[in-house]
Short mmCIF file of C-alpha atoms in Angstrom, two decimals:
data_model
loop_
_atom_site.label_atom_id
_atom_site.label_comp_id
_atom_site.label_asym_id
_atom_site.label_seq_id
_atom_site.Cartn_x
_atom_site.Cartn_y
_atom_site.Cartn_z
CA MET H 1 0.00 0.00 0.00
CA PRO H 2 1.69 3.29 -1.06
CA ASN H 3 2.58 5.72 1.70
CA LYS H 4 0.84 8.59 -0.16
CA GLU H 5 -2.55 7.08 0.70
CA ILE H 6 -1.89 7.56 4.42
CA SER H 7 -2.26 10.95 6.07
CA VAL H 8 0.60 12.53 7.99
CA GLU H 9 -1.38 12.13 11.22
CA ASN H 10 -1.46 8.37 10.63
CA LYS H 11 2.29 8.00 10.18
CA PHE H 12 4.22 6.81 13.24
CA ASP H 13 7.79 6.05 14.19
CA VAL H 14 6.61 2.89 15.96
CA ILE H 15 3.38 0.92 15.73
CA ILE H 16 2.87 -1.75 18.39
CA ILE H 17 0.26 -4.42 17.68
CA GLY H 18 -0.98 -5.71 21.03
CA GLY H 19 -1.64 -3.87 24.28
CA GLY H 20 -0.58 -6.54 26.74
CA PRO H 21 2.47 -6.37 29.05
CA GLY H 22 4.91 -6.07 26.15
CA GLY H 23 2.72 -3.71 24.16
CA TYR H 24 1.92 -1.11 26.79
CA VAL H 25 5.41 -1.13 28.32
CA GLY H 26 6.86 -0.72 24.83
CA GLY H 27 4.40 2.08 24.10
CA GLU H 28 5.29 3.96 27.26
CA HIS H 29 9.04 3.50 26.75
CA ALA H 30 8.92 4.58 23.11
CA GLY H 31 6.67 7.56 23.78
CA LYS H 32 8.74 8.85 26.68
CA ASN H 33 11.85 8.65 24.51
CA GLY H 34 10.35 10.93 21.88
CA LEU H 35 9.12 8.39 19.33
CA LYS H 36 5.72 8.99 17.77
CA THR H 37 4.02 5.82 18.96
CA LEU H 38 0.78 3.98 18.28
CA VAL H 39 -0.43 1.06 20.42
CA ILE H 40 -3.32 -1.06 19.11
CA GLU H 41 -5.22 -3.60 21.21
CA LYS H 42 -8.11 -5.65 19.80
CA GLU H 43 -9.75 -6.74 23.05
CA ASN H 44 -8.52 -5.78 26.51
CA LEU H 45 -5.79 -3.28 27.33
CA GLY H 46 -3.33 -5.09 29.58
CA GLY H 47 -3.67 -8.31 27.60
CA VAL H 48 -4.12 -11.81 28.97
CA CYS H 49 -1.97 -11.16 32.04
CA LEU H 50 -4.07 -8.33 33.40
CA ASN H 51 -7.51 -9.41 32.20
CA LYS H 52 -7.45 -13.21 32.02
CA GLY H 53 -4.33 -14.45 33.79
CA CYS H 54 -1.80 -13.08 36.26
CA ILE H 55 -3.81 -10.42 38.07
CA PRO H 56 -7.30 -11.98 38.28
CA THR H 57 -5.95 -15.39 39.33
CA LYS H 58 -3.78 -13.86 42.04
CA THR H 59 -6.70 -11.77 43.25
CA LEU H 60 -8.87 -14.88 43.57
CA LEU H 61 -6.00 -16.79 45.17
CA LYS H 62 -5.67 -14.06 47.81
CA SER H 63 -9.32 -14.51 48.77
CA ALA H 64 -8.76 -18.27 48.91
CA LYS H 65 -5.70 -17.73 51.11
CA ILE H 66 -7.65 -15.56 53.55
CA PHE H 67 -10.31 -18.29 53.68
CA HIS H 68 -7.52 -20.82 54.31
CA TYR H 69 -6.20 -18.77 57.25
CA ILE H 70 -9.66 -18.47 58.76
CA LYS H 71 -10.21 -22.22 58.54
CA GLU H 72 -6.85 -22.78 60.29
CA ALA H 73 -7.23 -19.99 62.83
CA ASN H 74 -6.91 -22.44 65.74
CA LYS H 75 -3.33 -23.09 64.64
CA TYR H 76 -2.58 -19.51 65.70
CA GLY H 77 -4.45 -19.80 68.99
CA ILE H 78 -7.70 -18.27 67.71
CA ASP H 79 -10.86 -20.24 68.46
CA ILE H 80 -13.96 -19.35 66.45
CA GLU H 81 -17.00 -20.02 68.58
CA GLY H 82 -20.61 -19.05 69.13
CA ASP H 83 -22.37 -16.95 66.49
CA PHE H 84 -19.16 -15.97 64.71
CA GLU H 85 -19.90 -17.64 61.39
CA PHE H 86 -18.14 -17.08 58.11
CA LYS H 87 -18.90 -18.17 54.57
CA LEU H 88 -17.67 -17.49 51.08
CA ASN H 89 -19.30 -14.65 49.16
CA TRP H 90 -18.33 -15.77 45.65
CA LYS H 91 -20.11 -12.85 43.99
CA GLN H 92 -18.20 -10.35 46.12
CA ILE H 93 -14.92 -12.17 45.48
CA GLN H 94 -15.56 -11.88 41.73
CA THR H 95 -16.51 -8.21 42.08
CA ARG H 96 -13.28 -7.48 43.93
CA LYS H 97 -11.30 -9.22 41.17
CA ASP H 98 -13.04 -7.15 38.48
CA ASN H 99 -12.40 -3.92 40.39
CA VAL H 100 -8.70 -4.68 40.72
CA VAL H 101 -8.43 -5.37 37.00
CA GLN H 102 -10.32 -2.20 36.05
CA GLN H 103 -8.16 -0.05 38.33
CA LEU H 104 -5.01 -1.37 36.67
CA ILE H 105 -6.46 -0.84 33.17
CA GLU H 106 -7.09 2.80 34.00
CA GLY H 107 -3.51 3.04 35.25
CA ILE H 108 -2.17 1.73 31.93
CA LYS H 109 -4.29 4.23 30.00
CA PHE H 110 -2.77 6.99 32.11
CA LEU H 111 0.77 5.67 31.46
CA LEU H 112 0.26 5.72 27.69
CA LYS H 113 -1.35 9.14 27.81
CA SER H 114 1.46 10.57 29.94
CA ALA H 115 3.97 9.15 27.46
CA LYS H 116 2.06 10.87 24.61
CA ALA H 117 1.52 7.52 22.92
CA THR H 118 -1.64 7.08 20.86
CA TYR H 119 -3.89 4.18 21.84
CA ILE H 120 -6.53 2.62 19.59
CA GLU H 121 -8.97 -0.18 20.36
CA GLY H 122 -9.58 -2.44 17.38
CA GLU H 123 -8.35 -5.52 15.56
CA ALA H 124 -5.15 -4.67 13.72
CA LYS H 125 -3.91 -6.33 10.55
CA LEU H 126 -0.40 -5.85 9.22
CA ILE H 127 -1.27 -5.77 5.52
CA SER H 128 2.18 -4.90 4.20
CA ASP H 129 5.65 -4.41 5.61
CA HIS H 130 4.88 -0.98 7.05
CA VAL H 131 1.09 -0.60 6.87
CA VAL H 132 -1.42 -1.55 9.55
CA ALA H 133 -5.19 -1.54 9.01
CA VAL H 134 -7.52 -1.04 11.97
CA ASN H 135 -11.13 0.14 12.22
CA GLY H 136 -11.17 0.99 8.50
CA GLU H 137 -8.12 3.27 8.76
CA LEU H 138 -4.56 2.76 7.48
CA TYR H 139 -1.48 3.58 9.55
CA HIS H 140 2.17 3.62 8.52
CA GLY H 141 4.87 2.52 10.95
CA GLU H 142 8.54 3.06 10.27
CA LYS H 143 9.09 0.29 12.83
CA ILE H 144 6.58 -2.39 13.79
CA ILE H 145 6.54 -4.30 17.08
CA LEU H 146 4.46 -7.49 17.21
CA ALA H 147 3.18 -8.04 20.75
CA THR H 148 0.15 -10.18 19.94
CA GLY H 149 0.54 -12.67 22.79
CA SER H 150 -0.86 -16.18 22.93
CA THR H 151 -4.10 -18.16 23.24
CA PRO H 152 -4.98 -21.37 25.13
CA ARG H 153 -4.26 -24.70 23.44
CA TYR H 154 -7.32 -26.96 23.12
CA LEU H 155 -7.87 -30.72 22.99
CA ASN H 156 -9.26 -32.04 19.72
CA LEU H 157 -10.84 -35.17 21.17
CA PRO H 158 -14.33 -36.72 20.97
CA GLY H 159 -16.94 -34.91 23.02
CA PHE H 160 -14.83 -31.90 23.99
CA ASP H 161 -16.42 -29.43 21.57
CA VAL H 162 -19.94 -30.31 22.72
CA ALA H 163 -18.90 -30.24 26.39
CA GLN H 164 -17.34 -26.82 25.93
CA GLN H 165 -20.50 -25.50 24.26
CA LYS H 166 -22.52 -26.79 27.21
CA GLY H 167 -20.12 -25.20 29.70
CA PHE H 168 -18.76 -28.39 31.24
CA VAL H 169 -15.31 -27.81 29.74
CA VAL H 170 -13.63 -24.44 30.28
CA ASP H 171 -10.33 -22.76 29.50
CA SER H 172 -8.35 -20.65 31.96
CA THR H 173 -10.27 -17.49 31.04
CA GLN H 174 -13.65 -19.13 31.65
CA ALA H 175 -12.38 -20.70 34.89
CA LEU H 176 -12.04 -17.16 36.26
CA GLU H 177 -15.68 -16.35 35.58
CA LEU H 178 -17.55 -19.36 36.97
CA LYS H 179 -20.96 -18.40 38.35
CA GLU H 180 -20.54 -20.67 41.33
CA ILE H 181 -17.89 -22.83 42.96
CA PRO H 182 -18.21 -26.33 41.46
CA LYS H 183 -18.59 -29.39 43.62
CA LYS H 184 -16.11 -31.25 41.44
CA PHE H 185 -13.34 -29.42 39.61
CA THR H 186 -11.11 -31.47 37.32
CA VAL H 187 -7.99 -30.18 35.61
CA ILE H 188 -6.34 -31.67 32.55
CA GLY H 189 -2.74 -30.54 32.71
CA GLY H 190 -0.40 -30.37 35.68
CA GLY H 191 1.51 -27.28 34.65
CA VAL H 192 1.65 -23.91 36.40
CA ILE H 193 -1.81 -22.68 35.39
CA GLY H 194 -3.47 -26.02 36.11
CA VAL H 195 -1.90 -26.31 39.55
CA GLU H 196 -2.81 -22.73 40.52
CA PHE H 197 -6.46 -23.29 39.59
CA ALA H 198 -6.47 -26.69 41.29
CA LEU H 199 -5.30 -25.12 44.54
CA LEU H 200 -7.71 -22.19 44.20
CA TYR H 201 -10.84 -24.32 43.90
CA ASN H 202 -9.59 -26.87 46.42
CA GLU H 203 -9.26 -24.15 49.05
CA LEU H 204 -12.73 -22.85 48.12
CA GLY H 205 -14.26 -26.27 48.76
CA SER H 206 -14.27 -28.13 45.43
CA ASP H 207 -13.31 -31.78 45.13
CA VAL H 208 -10.28 -31.38 42.84
CA THR H 209 -8.50 -33.87 40.59
CA ILE H 210 -5.51 -33.18 38.35
CA ILE H 211 -5.15 -35.41 35.27
CA GLN H 212 -1.56 -35.26 34.01
CA GLY H 213 -0.23 -36.94 30.87
CA LEU H 214 3.36 -37.11 32.12
CA ASP H 215 4.87 -38.93 35.09
CA ARG H 216 4.80 -35.87 37.36
CA ILE H 217 3.16 -32.48 37.67
CA LEU H 218 5.13 -29.26 37.18
CA GLU H 219 7.43 -31.26 34.94
CA VAL H 220 9.49 -28.30 33.71
CA ILE H 221 10.74 -27.22 37.14
CA ASP H 222 13.37 -28.64 39.49
CA HIS H 223 12.55 -32.27 40.38
CA ASP H 224 12.72 -31.67 44.13
CA LEU H 225 10.26 -28.79 43.84
CA SER H 226 7.88 -30.92 41.78
CA LYS H 227 7.97 -33.79 44.26
CA THR H 228 7.51 -31.56 47.31
CA MET H 229 4.62 -29.65 45.74
CA THR H 230 2.98 -32.95 44.79
CA ASP H 231 3.13 -34.03 48.45
CA ILE H 232 1.75 -30.66 49.61
CA LEU H 233 -1.17 -30.75 47.17
CA ILE H 234 -2.05 -34.34 48.06
CA LYS H 235 -1.96 -33.41 51.75
CA LYS H 236 -4.47 -30.65 50.96
CA GLY H 237 -6.80 -33.26 49.46
CA ILE H 238 -6.10 -32.78 45.75
CA LYS H 239 -6.05 -36.03 43.80
CA ILE H 240 -3.26 -36.30 41.22
CA ILE H 241 -3.37 -38.88 38.43
CA THR H 242 -0.23 -39.11 36.29
CA ASN H 243 0.64 -40.98 33.08
CA ALA H 244 -2.93 -40.47 31.94
CA ASN H 245 -4.01 -40.60 28.30
CA VAL H 246 -7.27 -38.67 27.88
CA LYS H 247 -9.67 -40.32 25.44
CA GLU H 248 -13.03 -38.56 25.35
CA ILE H 249 -15.94 -36.97 27.17
CA LYS H 250 -19.36 -38.62 27.19
CA ASN H 251 -22.09 -36.53 28.77
CA LYS H 252 -20.36 -35.31 31.97
CA THR H 253 -17.89 -38.18 32.25
CA LEU H 254 -14.22 -37.93 31.32
CA HIS H 255 -12.70 -41.16 30.02
CA PHE H 256 -8.95 -41.72 30.15
CA GLU H 257 -6.40 -44.50 30.25
CA VAL H 258 -3.69 -45.13 32.85
CA ASN H 259 -1.19 -47.94 32.32
CA ALA H 260 -3.43 -49.54 29.67
CA LYS H 261 -6.39 -49.51 32.06
CA LEU H 262 -9.51 -47.52 31.22
CA GLU H 263 -10.63 -45.07 33.91
CA LYS H 264 -13.38 -42.47 34.17
CA ILE H 265 -14.35 -39.56 36.37
CA GLU H 266 -17.55 -37.56 36.72
CA ILE H 267 -17.10 -33.84 36.20
CA ASP H 268 -18.94 -30.62 37.05
CA LYS H 269 -16.31 -28.36 35.52
CA LEU H 270 -13.27 -29.50 33.58
CA LEU H 271 -10.40 -27.08 32.99
CA VAL H 272 -8.22 -27.85 29.98
CA SER H 273 -4.82 -26.36 30.75
CA ILE H 274 -2.28 -27.85 28.35
CA GLY H 275 -0.27 -24.81 27.39
CA ARG H 276 -0.60 -21.81 25.11
CA ILE H 277 0.15 -21.12 21.46
CA PRO H 278 1.28 -17.81 19.88
CA ASP H 279 -1.28 -15.60 18.14
CA PHE H 280 -0.06 -14.99 14.58
CA GLY H 281 -3.43 -13.76 13.26
CA SER H 282 -2.58 -10.06 13.03
CA PHE H 283 0.36 -10.59 10.70
CA ALA H 284 -0.41 -13.89 8.97
CA GLU H 285 -0.10 -12.24 5.52
CA ILE H 286 3.46 -11.05 6.14
CA ASP H 287 6.27 -13.29 4.91
CA LEU H 288 8.34 -13.74 8.08
CA VAL H 289 10.79 -16.59 8.67
CA TYR H 290 9.75 -19.36 11.09
CA ASN H 291 11.79 -22.30 12.34
CA VAL H 292 10.88 -26.00 12.28
CA LYS H 293 8.98 -25.56 15.57
CA LYS H 294 6.85 -22.86 13.90
CA GLN H 295 8.42 -20.17 16.06
CA ILE H 296 9.15 -16.70 14.70
CA VAL H 297 12.88 -16.42 14.13
CA VAL H 298 14.26 -13.37 15.94
CA ASN H 299 17.81 -12.21 16.60
CA LYS H 300 19.26 -11.01 19.91
CA HIS H 301 17.59 -7.63 19.38
CA LEU H 302 14.20 -9.33 18.75
CA GLN H 303 14.20 -8.36 15.09
CA THR H 304 12.43 -10.74 12.73
CA SER H 305 13.65 -11.62 9.25
CA LYS H 306 12.30 -8.20 8.23
CA ARG H 307 14.59 -6.07 10.35
CA HIS H 308 12.14 -3.20 10.87
CA ILE H 309 9.63 -5.66 12.39
CA TYR H 310 10.24 -6.82 15.96
CA ALA H 311 8.48 -9.62 17.87
CA ILE H 312 8.24 -9.60 21.67
CA GLY H 313 6.62 -11.53 24.51
CA ASP H 314 4.54 -14.70 24.18
CA VAL H 315 4.41 -14.55 20.39
CA THR H 316 8.14 -15.40 20.30
CA GLN H 317 7.53 -18.55 22.39
CA GLN H 318 10.77 -17.96 24.33
CA ILE H 319 9.44 -17.80 27.90
CA MET H 320 5.73 -17.02 28.21
CA LEU H 321 5.86 -14.71 31.24
CA ALA H 322 4.67 -11.12 31.57
CA HIS H 323 7.99 -9.89 32.94
CA VAL H 324 9.78 -11.40 29.94
CA ALA H 325 7.46 -9.35 27.72
CA TYR H 326 8.36 -6.26 29.79
CA LYS H 327 12.06 -6.90 29.17
CA HIS H 328 11.52 -7.66 25.48
CA ALA H 329 9.63 -4.37 25.07
CA VAL H 330 12.47 -2.32 26.50
CA MET H 331 15.02 -4.24 24.43
CA ALA H 332 13.14 -3.68 21.16
CA VAL H 333 12.52 0.02 21.77
CA ASP H 334 16.10 0.56 22.93
CA HIS H 335 17.37 -1.02 19.71
CA ILE H 336 15.13 1.29 17.69
CA LEU H 337 16.69 4.16 19.65
CA GLY H 338 20.17 2.88 18.78
CA LEU H 339 20.89 1.35 22.18
CA ASN H 340 21.83 -2.20 23.13
CA THR H 341 20.09 -3.78 26.14
CA PRO H 342 21.54 -7.20 27.02
CA TYR H 343 19.29 -10.01 28.22
CA HIS H 344 20.19 -13.49 29.43
CA LEU H 345 17.33 -16.00 29.57
CA ILE H 346 19.07 -17.89 32.36
CA GLU H 347 18.56 -14.89 34.67
CA THR H 348 14.77 -14.91 34.28
CA PRO H 349 12.89 -15.73 37.51
CA TRP H 350 9.57 -17.56 37.48
CA CYS H 351 6.91 -18.09 40.15
CA ILE H 352 3.91 -20.27 40.93
CA TYR H 353 1.37 -18.57 43.19
CA THR H 354 0.23 -21.51 45.24
CA PHE H 355 0.55 -21.40 49.02
CA PRO H 356 3.23 -21.97 49.80
CA GLU H 357 4.59 -20.29 46.67
CA VAL H 358 7.14 -21.81 44.31
CA ALA H 359 9.89 -19.89 42.51
CA GLY H 360 13.13 -20.43 40.72
CA ILE H 361 15.85 -18.95 38.56
CA GLY H 362 18.80 -20.30 36.64
CA LEU H 363 19.80 -23.94 36.34
CA SER H 364 18.94 -27.00 38.38
CA GLU H 365 21.47 -29.76 38.95
CA TYR H 366 19.60 -31.84 36.37
CA GLU H 367 20.43 -29.29 33.66
CA ILE H 368 24.16 -28.96 34.30
CA ASP H 369 26.29 -31.25 32.15
CA ASN H 370 29.45 -31.18 34.24
CA LYS H 371 29.93 -31.81 37.96
CA ASN H 372 31.54 -28.46 38.68
CA PHE H 373 28.84 -27.35 41.09
CA VAL H 374 27.82 -27.64 44.73
CA ILE H 375 24.35 -27.60 46.28
CA SER H 376 23.33 -25.96 49.54
CA LYS H 377 19.81 -26.63 50.79
CA MET H 378 17.82 -25.61 53.84
CA PRO H 379 14.28 -26.56 54.97
CA MET H 380 11.93 -23.80 56.03
CA THR H 381 11.69 -25.41 59.49
CA HIS H 382 15.18 -24.02 60.23
CA LEU H 383 13.96 -20.41 60.07
CA GLY H 384 12.59 -18.63 63.12
CA LYS H 385 10.29 -16.41 61.04
CA ALA H 386 8.81 -19.42 59.23
CA LEU H 387 8.12 -21.13 62.56
CA ALA H 388 6.58 -17.94 63.99
CA ASP H 389 4.36 -17.65 60.91
CA ALA H 390 3.48 -21.38 60.96
CA GLU H 391 4.60 -21.44 57.31
CA THR H 392 7.15 -24.23 57.43
CA ASP H 393 6.35 -26.23 54.30
CA GLY H 394 9.12 -26.22 51.71
CA PHE H 395 12.81 -25.53 51.33
CA ILE H 396 15.29 -23.33 49.50
CA LYS H 397 18.08 -24.81 47.42
CA MET H 398 20.93 -22.96 45.76
CA ILE H 399 23.50 -24.15 43.26
CA PHE H 400 26.96 -22.61 43.05
CA GLU H 401 29.87 -23.12 40.69
CA LYS H 402 32.43 -25.17 42.60
CA THR H 403 35.53 -23.23 41.57
CA THR H 404 34.30 -19.63 41.77
CA GLY H 405 31.18 -19.64 43.96
CA LYS H 406 29.16 -18.12 41.11
CA ILE H 407 25.38 -18.50 41.55
CA LEU H 408 24.07 -20.96 38.96
CA GLY H 409 20.51 -21.37 40.21
CA CYS H 410 18.04 -21.08 43.05
CA HIS H 411 14.86 -23.10 43.61
CA MET H 412 12.42 -22.66 46.45
CA ILE H 413 9.10 -23.43 48.06
CA ALA H 414 8.28 -20.78 50.66
CA SER H 415 5.40 -18.60 51.79
CA THR H 416 6.87 -15.53 50.06
CA ALA H 417 8.91 -17.18 47.30
CA SER H 418 7.72 -14.72 44.63
CA ASP H 419 9.31 -11.88 46.61
CA LEU H 420 12.41 -13.75 47.76
CA ILE H 421 13.50 -14.77 44.26
CA SER H 422 14.16 -11.14 43.28
CA GLU H 423 17.18 -11.02 45.58
CA ILE H 424 18.78 -13.87 43.67
CA SER H 425 17.76 -12.36 40.34
CA LEU H 426 19.59 -9.16 41.30
CA ALA H 427 22.55 -11.14 42.64
CA MET H 428 22.90 -13.09 39.39
CA GLN H 429 22.54 -9.93 37.32
CA ALA H 430 25.31 -8.33 39.40
CA GLU H 431 27.45 -11.49 39.12
CA ALA H 432 27.48 -11.89 42.89
CA THR H 433 28.88 -15.06 44.44
CA VAL H 434 28.26 -17.27 47.44
CA PHE H 435 30.76 -15.09 49.33
CA ASP H 436 28.78 -11.91 48.54
CA LEU H 437 25.58 -13.51 49.84
CA ALA H 438 27.33 -14.58 53.03
CA ALA H 439 28.63 -11.03 53.51
CA THR H 440 25.19 -9.41 53.03
CA ILE H 441 23.35 -8.42 56.20
CA HIS H 442 19.78 -9.69 56.25
CA PRO H 443 17.16 -8.64 58.82
CA HIS H 444 16.36 -11.06 61.63
CA PRO H 445 13.91 -12.61 61.89
CA SER H 446 12.99 -12.82 58.23
CA ILE H 447 12.55 -15.43 55.54
CA SER H 448 15.17 -13.69 53.41
CA GLU H 449 17.93 -14.47 55.90
CA VAL H 450 17.81 -18.00 54.52
CA PHE H 451 20.16 -16.80 51.77
CA TYR H 452 22.79 -15.84 54.34
CA GLU H 453 22.37 -19.20 56.06
CA ILE H 454 22.56 -21.15 52.81
CA ALA H 455 25.64 -19.25 51.65
CA LYS H 456 27.34 -19.69 55.03
CA LYS H 457 26.57 -23.42 54.98
CA ALA H 458 27.92 -23.75 51.43
CA ILE H 459 31.17 -22.03 52.39
CA TYR H 460 31.63 -24.24 55.48
CA ASP H 461 30.79 -27.42 53.58
CA HIS H 462 32.48 -26.82 50.24
CA PHE H 463 34.55 -23.65 49.90
CA SER H 464 36.60 -23.56 53.10
CA LYS H 465 38.28 -26.90 52.57
#
């Protein structure tokens, strides 16, 4: 489409397709650095994370955690007697979730406005290398950033389409909007999303079963974390079935096979949580290069095969986390500005918002080819603050390079793991060592002082000999 057909007002230095974590952070960063910027979002500003994932699930999980504390109040010396009754107000819990999301959406709108970035709601199509069509208008972008995110993967098996139409089968978005708490809540998929929802509805009173196709849940994380979390979930009453091969749904019965034996389970609600796939719809007509795994090929600056077009966040299929999209956005905009922002995937923390929480960064011992490493591990029962809080499930394990003390990885189950992991993320970014951790003063009592204890133990056991 010739540039002459597009008005001056519709010509931008940068057009960002997608208003999720990568899109709005990129829009703010570009706008505040003087680039004429357009951000286009087809559905919900803030993307999946804000509207259908990170924020609403954590808001619901907080309500579930409060309910959990009330049910276990006697553990803290609080007896609930007499007329002091409590019950779940599911409608109010959902309203609180919606209010949190809306407040954050308004905050993002303010960020883009303050950055002087233009925001348009509508479904964008990249119809040529530099031209985007949306709402019947054409826009020219000298640079294009694809931040189109991802969508849930579905099971193409007998009965699933009908069951989904009838509302028996739901995806993660629909699982956030249930009208009532189901008596039986079944999850296909033992990954992060499946486990978080399993815990949520278990704490709210559902009879929960996880159906996992592999030999363990949370299969991509450290083996010790996976095993410990399995034990914790089972102790909470969640049933976990592994090595399952799902066959079909008949009426409200899920049929599957375990070790060549046919099994079945009655369902009220069935969450299918088997991963996400990138959304290529907005730029399907553009001839970009993909690899054998059908991933967009990008270089270290996140440029695609057409160097003026960048791809960031979930659509790259690197690590599908909101904070990765944040980092990608800054990297892409910085490169447009002529800057170079380094990024090392190994230094990316991840979290699972169960209770206790799970978090990690870097390598586990199962991913290191050589034996040039040492492990230092400490159970939460060794910490005064954990005992005082009655939050003693879990452990923290760190891996150090044997010769230098360099931090190679950290894996933990702890009440505040999502906060604790940032210290190790910063330490790895700063190339700190076991000796730096041991020399850092941590407050007492605190959960974070575990890093001092672990480092001190590692030095005594391995580095002082």
